[in-house]
CSV table of C-alpha atoms and ligand atoms in Angstrom, one decimal:
chain,number,residue,atom,x,y,z
A,1,UNK,CA,0.0,0.0,0.0
A,2,UNK,CA,2.8,2.4,0.9
A,3,UNK,CA,4.6,1.5,-2.3
A,4,UNK,CA,1.6,2.4,-4.4
A,5,UNK,CA,1.1,5.7,-2.5
A,6,UNK,CA,4.8,6.6,-2.9
A,7,UNK,CA,4.6,5.9,-6.6
A,8,UNK,CA,1.8,8.5,-7.0
A,9,UNK,CA,3.2,11.2,-4.8
A,10,UNK,CA,2.6,13.8,-7.6
A,11,UNK,CA,-0.8,12.5,-8.8
A,12,UNK,CA,-2.8,15.4,-10.4
A,13,UNK,CA,0.1,17.8,-10.3
A,14,UNK,CA,1.1,19.8,-13.4
A,15,UNK,CA,4.9,19.9,-13.7
A,16,UNK,CA,6.7,22.2,-16.1
A,17,UNK,CA,10.3,21.2,-16.7
A,18,UNK,CA,13.0,22.8,-18.9
A,19,UNK,CA,16.0,20.8,-20.2
A,20,UNK,CA,18.9,21.0,-22.6
A,21,UNK,CA,21.1,23.8,-23.8
A,22,UNK,CA,19.7,26.8,-25.7
A,23,UNK,CA,20.8,27.5,-29.2
A,24,UNK,CA,21.6,31.1,-30.1
A,25,UNK,CA,21.9,31.6,-33.8
A,26,UNK,CA,24.8,33.5,-35.4
A,27,UNK,CA,23.7,32.8,-39.0
A,28,UNK,CA,21.6,30.0,-40.6
A,29,UNK,CA,24.3,27.4,-40.1
A,30,UNK,CA,26.1,28.5,-37.0
A,31,UNK,CA,25.2,29.0,-33.4
A,32,UNK,CA,26.4,29.3,-29.8
A,33,UNK,CA,25.4,26.7,-27.3
A,34,UNK,CA,26.8,24.7,-24.3
A,35,UNK,CA,27.6,21.2,-23.2
A,36,UNK,CA,24.2,20.4,-21.7
A,37,UNK,CA,23.0,16.9,-22.7
A,38,UNK,CA,19.4,17.3,-21.3
A,39,UNK,CA,19.8,14.1,-19.3
A,40,UNK,CA,19.1,15.7,-15.9
A,41,UNK,CA,15.9,17.4,-17.1
A,42,UNK,CA,14.8,14.3,-18.9
A,43,UNK,CA,15.3,12.1,-15.9
A,44,UNK,CA,13.2,14.6,-13.8
A,45,UNK,CA,10.4,14.5,-16.5
A,46,UNK,CA,10.4,10.7,-16.7
A,47,UNK,CA,10.4,10.3,-12.9
A,48,UNK,CA,7.7,13.0,-12.4
A,49,UNK,CA,5.5,11.2,-14.9
A,50,UNK,CA,6.0,7.9,-13.1
A,51,UNK,CA,5.0,9.6,-9.8
A,52,UNK,CA,1.7,10.5,-11.4
A,53,UNK,CA,2.3,14.1,-12.6
A,54,UNK,CA,1.1,15.6,-15.8
A,55,UNK,CA,4.4,16.7,-17.3
A,56,UNK,CA,5.2,19.4,-19.9
A,57,UNK,CA,8.8,19.4,-21.0
A,58,UNK,CA,10.3,22.4,-22.7
A,59,UNK,CA,13.5,21.2,-24.3
A,60,UNK,CA,16.2,23.0,-26.2
A,61,UNK,CA,19.2,21.1,-27.7
A,62,UNK,CA,19.7,17.7,-26.2
A,63,UNK,CA,21.9,14.8,-27.0
A,64,UNK,CA,19.6,12.0,-25.8
A,65,UNK,CA,16.0,11.2,-26.9
A,66,UNK,CA,13.1,12.8,-24.9
A,67,UNK,CA,11.1,10.5,-22.6
A,68,UNK,CA,7.6,9.4,-23.7
A,69,UNK,CA,4.3,10.2,-22.0
A,70,UNK,CA,5.0,13.9,-21.6
A,71,UNK,CA,4.0,16.9,-23.6
A,72,UNK,CA,7.2,17.9,-25.4
A,73,UNK,CA,7.7,21.5,-26.6
A,74,UNK,CA,10.9,22.0,-28.6
A,75,UNK,CA,12.6,25.4,-28.6
A,76,UNK,CA,15.9,26.8,-29.7
A,77,UNK,CA,16.8,30.1,-28.1
A,78,UNK,CA,16.5,31.4,-24.6
A,79,UNK,CA,13.9,33.9,-25.8
A,80,UNK,CA,11.8,31.0,-27.3
A,81,UNK,CA,12.2,29.1,-24.0
A,82,UNK,CA,11.1,32.1,-22.0
A,83,UNK,CA,7.9,32.5,-24.2
A,84,UNK,CA,7.1,28.8,-23.9
A,85,UNK,CA,7.5,28.8,-20.1
A,86,UNK,CA,5.5,32.1,-19.6
A,87,UNK,CA,2.7,30.8,-21.7
A,88,UNK,CA,2.4,27.7,-19.5
A,89,UNK,CA,3.2,29.2,-16.1
A,90,UNK,CA,-0.4,29.9,-14.9
A,91,UNK,CA,-1.3,26.3,-15.6
A,92,UNK,CA,1.6,24.7,-13.6
A,93,UNK,CA,1.9,23.7,-10.0
A,94,UNK,CA,5.6,23.0,-10.1
A,95,UNK,CA,8.3,24.6,-12.3
A,96,UNK,CA,11.7,23.0,-12.6
A,97,UNK,CA,14.4,24.9,-14.5
A,98,UNK,CA,17.0,22.3,-15.4
A,99,UNK,CA,17.9,23.8,-18.7
A,100,UNK,CA,21.3,25.4,-19.4
A,101,UNK,CA,20.3,28.7,-20.7
A,102,UNK,CA,22.9,30.7,-22.7
A,103,UNK,CA,23.7,33.8,-20.8
A,104,UNK,CA,24.4,35.7,-24.0
A,105,UNK,CA,23.1,35.7,-27.6
A,106,UNK,CA,24.4,37.4,-30.7
A,107,UNK,CA,23.1,40.9,-31.0
A,108,UNK,CA,21.9,40.0,-34.5
A,109,UNK,CA,21.4,36.8,-36.4
A,110,UNK,CA,22.6,37.1,-40.0
A,111,UNK,CA,19.9,36.1,-42.5
A,112,UNK,CA,22.5,34.6,-44.9
A,113,UNK,CA,25.5,32.5,-44.1
A,114,UNK,CA,28.5,34.7,-43.2
A,115,UNK,CA,31.2,34.5,-45.9
A,116,UNK,CA,34.8,34.4,-44.9
A,117,UNK,CA,36.0,37.6,-46.4
A,118,UNK,CA,37.6,39.4,-43.5
A,119,UNK,CA,40.7,38.4,-41.5
A,120,UNK,CA,38.9,39.2,-38.3
A,121,UNK,CA,35.2,39.5,-37.4
A,122,UNK,CA,33.4,40.4,-34.3
A,123,UNK,CA,30.2,38.7,-32.9
A,124,UNK,CA,28.7,41.1,-30.4
A,125,UNK,CA,26.7,39.4,-27.7
A,126,UNK,CA,23.9,40.8,-25.5
A,127,UNK,CA,22.6,39.3,-22.3
A,128,UNK,CA,19.6,37.0,-22.5
A,129,UNK,CA,16.5,37.4,-20.3
A,130,UNK,CA,16.7,35.4,-17.1
A,131,UNK,CA,13.9,32.9,-17.4
A,132,UNK,CA,14.1,31.6,-13.8
A,133,UNK,CA,14.2,35.1,-12.4
A,134,UNK,CA,11.2,36.1,-14.5
A,135,UNK,CA,9.3,33.0,-13.3
A,136,UNK,CA,10.3,33.9,-9.7
A,137,UNK,CA,8.9,37.4,-10.2
A,138,UNK,CA,5.6,36.2,-11.8
A,139,UNK,CA,4.8,33.2,-9.7
A,140,UNK,CA,1.7,33.0,-7.5
A,141,UNK,CA,1.2,29.6,-6.0
A,142,UNK,CA,3.8,27.7,-8.2
A,143,UNK,CA,6.6,25.9,-6.5
A,144,UNK,CA,9.7,27.0,-8.3
A,145,UNK,CA,13.0,25.0,-8.5
A,146,UNK,CA,16.2,26.3,-10.0
A,147,UNK,CA,19.5,24.7,-10.8
A,148,UNK,CA,23.0,26.1,-10.5
A,149,UNK,CA,26.1,24.7,-12.1
A,150,UNK,CA,29.1,26.0,-10.1
A,151,UNK,CA,32.9,25.6,-10.2
A,152,UNK,CA,33.7,27.3,-6.8
A,153,UNK,CA,32.1,28.4,-3.5
A,154,UNK,CA,29.0,26.3,-4.2
A,155,UNK,CA,27.0,27.2,-1.0
A,156,UNK,CA,27.5,30.9,-1.4
A,157,UNK,CA,26.6,31.1,-5.1
A,158,UNK,CA,23.6,28.7,-4.6
A,159,UNK,CA,22.1,30.8,-1.8
A,160,UNK,CA,22.7,33.9,-3.8
A,161,UNK,CA,20.9,32.5,-6.8
A,162,UNK,CA,18.0,31.1,-4.7
A,163,UNK,CA,17.3,34.5,-3.3
A,164,UNK,CA,18.0,36.6,-6.4
A,165,UNK,CA,15.6,34.4,-8.5
A,166,UNK,CA,13.0,34.0,-5.8
A,167,UNK,CA,13.1,30.1,-5.9
A,168,UNK,CA,11.6,27.8,-3.4
A,169,UNK,CA,14.3,25.3,-3.9
A,170,UNK,CA,17.7,25.3,-5.6
A,171,UNK,CA,19.7,22.3,-6.8
A,172,UNK,CA,23.5,23.0,-7.1
A,173,UNK,CA,26.1,20.9,-8.6
A,174,UNK,CA,29.9,21.3,-8.6
A,175,UNK,CA,30.7,20.7,-12.2
A,176,UNK,CA,34.4,20.3,-11.5
A,177,UNK,CA,33.9,17.1,-9.6
A,178,UNK,CA,34.1,13.7,-11.3
A,179,UNK,CA,30.7,12.4,-12.3
A,180,UNK,CA,28.9,15.7,-11.7
A,181,UNK,CA,29.4,17.5,-15.0
A,182,UNK,CA,27.6,17.8,-18.2
A,183,UNK,CA,26.8,14.7,-20.2
A,184,UNK,CA,27.4,12.2,-17.4
A,185,UNK,CA,24.7,9.7,-16.2
A,186,UNK,CA,25.4,10.6,-12.6
A,187,UNK,CA,25.3,13.8,-10.6
A,188,UNK,CA,26.5,15.1,-7.2
A,189,UNK,CA,24.1,17.7,-5.9
A,190,UNK,CA,23.0,19.7,-2.9
A,191,UNK,CA,19.5,21.1,-2.2
A,192,UNK,CA,19.0,24.5,-0.7
A,193,UNK,CA,15.9,26.4,0.5
A,194,UNK,CA,15.4,29.8,2.1
A,195,UNK,CA,16.9,28.5,5.3
A,196,UNK,CA,20.1,27.1,3.7
A,197,UNK,CA,21.4,23.7,2.9
A,198,UNK,CA,18.6,21.0,3.1
A,199,UNK,CA,20.5,18.0,1.8
A,200,UNK,CA,23.8,17.0,0.3
A,201,UNK,CA,23.3,13.8,-1.7
A,202,UNK,CA,26.1,11.3,-2.5
A,203,UNK,CA,27.1,10.7,-6.1
A,204,UNK,CA,24.1,8.9,-7.8
A,205,UNK,CA,22.4,8.4,-11.1
A,206,UNK,CA,20.5,11.3,-12.5
A,207,UNK,CA,17.3,9.3,-12.1
A,208,UNK,CA,18.2,8.8,-8.4
A,209,UNK,CA,18.7,12.6,-8.1
A,210,UNK,CA,15.4,13.1,-9.8
A,211,UNK,CA,13.6,10.8,-7.4
A,212,UNK,CA,15.1,12.5,-4.3
A,213,UNK,CA,14.3,15.9,-5.7
A,214,UNK,CA,10.7,15.1,-6.6
A,215,UNK,CA,10.0,13.4,-3.3
A,216,UNK,CA,11.3,16.4,-1.4
A,217,UNK,CA,9.1,18.7,-3.6
A,218,UNK,CA,6.0,16.5,-3.1
A,219,UNK,CA,6.6,16.7,0.7
A,220,UNK,CA,7.1,20.4,0.6
A,221,UNK,CA,3.9,21.2,-1.4
A,222,UNK,CA,1.8,18.8,0.7
A,223,UNK,CA,2.9,20.7,3.9
A,224,UNK,CA,2.1,24.0,2.1
A,225,UNK,CA,-1.4,22.7,1.2
A,226,UNK,CA,-1.8,21.5,4.8
B,301,CTP,N1,18.7,30.5,-16.0
B,301,CTP,C1,17.6,31.1,-16.7
B,301,CTP,N2,17.8,32.0,-17.6
B,301,CTP,C2,19.0,32.5,-17.9
B,301,CTP,C3,20.1,32.0,-17.2
B,301,CTP,C4,19.9,31.0,-16.2
B,301,CTP,O1,16.4,30.6,-16.4
B,301,CTP,N3,19.2,33.4,-18.8
B,301,CTP,C5,18.4,29.5,-14.9
B,301,CTP,C6,19.0,28.2,-15.2
B,301,CTP,O2,18.0,27.4,-15.9
B,301,CTP,C7,19.2,27.6,-13.8
B,301,CTP,C8,19.5,28.9,-13.0
B,301,CTP,O3,19.0,30.0,-13.8
B,301,CTP,O4,18.0,27.0,-13.3
B,301,CTP,C9,20.9,29.1,-12.7
B,301,CTP,O5,21.7,29.2,-13.9
B,301,CTP,P1,23.2,29.5,-13.8
B,301,CTP,O6,23.8,29.6,-15.2
B,301,CTP,O7,23.9,28.7,-12.8
B,301,CTP,O8,23.1,31.0,-13.2
B,301,CTP,P2,23.3,32.5,-13.8
B,301,CTP,O9,22.2,33.3,-13.1
B,301,CTP,O10,23.2,32.4,-15.3
B,301,CTP,O11,24.7,33.0,-13.2
B,301,CTP,P3,26.2,32.6,-13.7
B,301,CTP,O12,26.1,31.8,-15.0
B,301,CTP,O13,26.9,33.9,-13.8
B,301,CTP,O14,26.7,31.7,-12.6
B,302,CA,CA1,24.6,31.1,-16.6
């Protein structure tokens, strides 16, 4: 009986998840992106679905296939991801921002392929909108979870992002550690809330991290609902 109940911890909940690395176009055949594989976000989507949630997955560039049984929305740029998320925000109970959003995009995207005429060219970049911060500002009852990939002073940066972006929970990982970086099947993470460090998980599979994270979220929103 307990097993069944645990499996359905998110029954009836609408969960919006972002995954992958955004693609910022320079011209029709070239772009800026990052090493995100999408594996962490996909593991969360798959696990949320198995826990009974209705999942919408907004995915940018990923190197693994998306899980089935979820509503998949494909996007490229941070701006497209922002629009896709904002459109669905009011209809979500939980928002999990696992995507690696490019911090900058080219000021302009050339309509035609750039020819190699000049010895030197410049690609001017401009800051992208912060999707998580926007969600943090707009949220009403939604439980909002952010991610932070850090290479130093994890606790400090994580708490700063949590506060700045008005998240309910933040998942931080030290990408310099073995098995915790982009593209791996494992992750080494810590959870933070407003009060500080909640849990430091040992190295485990991304599916294991997803299960721990979603179980914690389910507990937290149940307490909130009373
Ligand atoms: N994020 C976002 N929109 C952006 C940049 C980041 O929604 N334009 C989200 C990410 O999806 C992640 C969280 O913010 O959930 C933290 O991303 P991270 O890159 O660690 O933080 P930044 O605020 O971009 O700061 P920095 O890269 O300078 O550490
Ligand atoms: Ca960033």
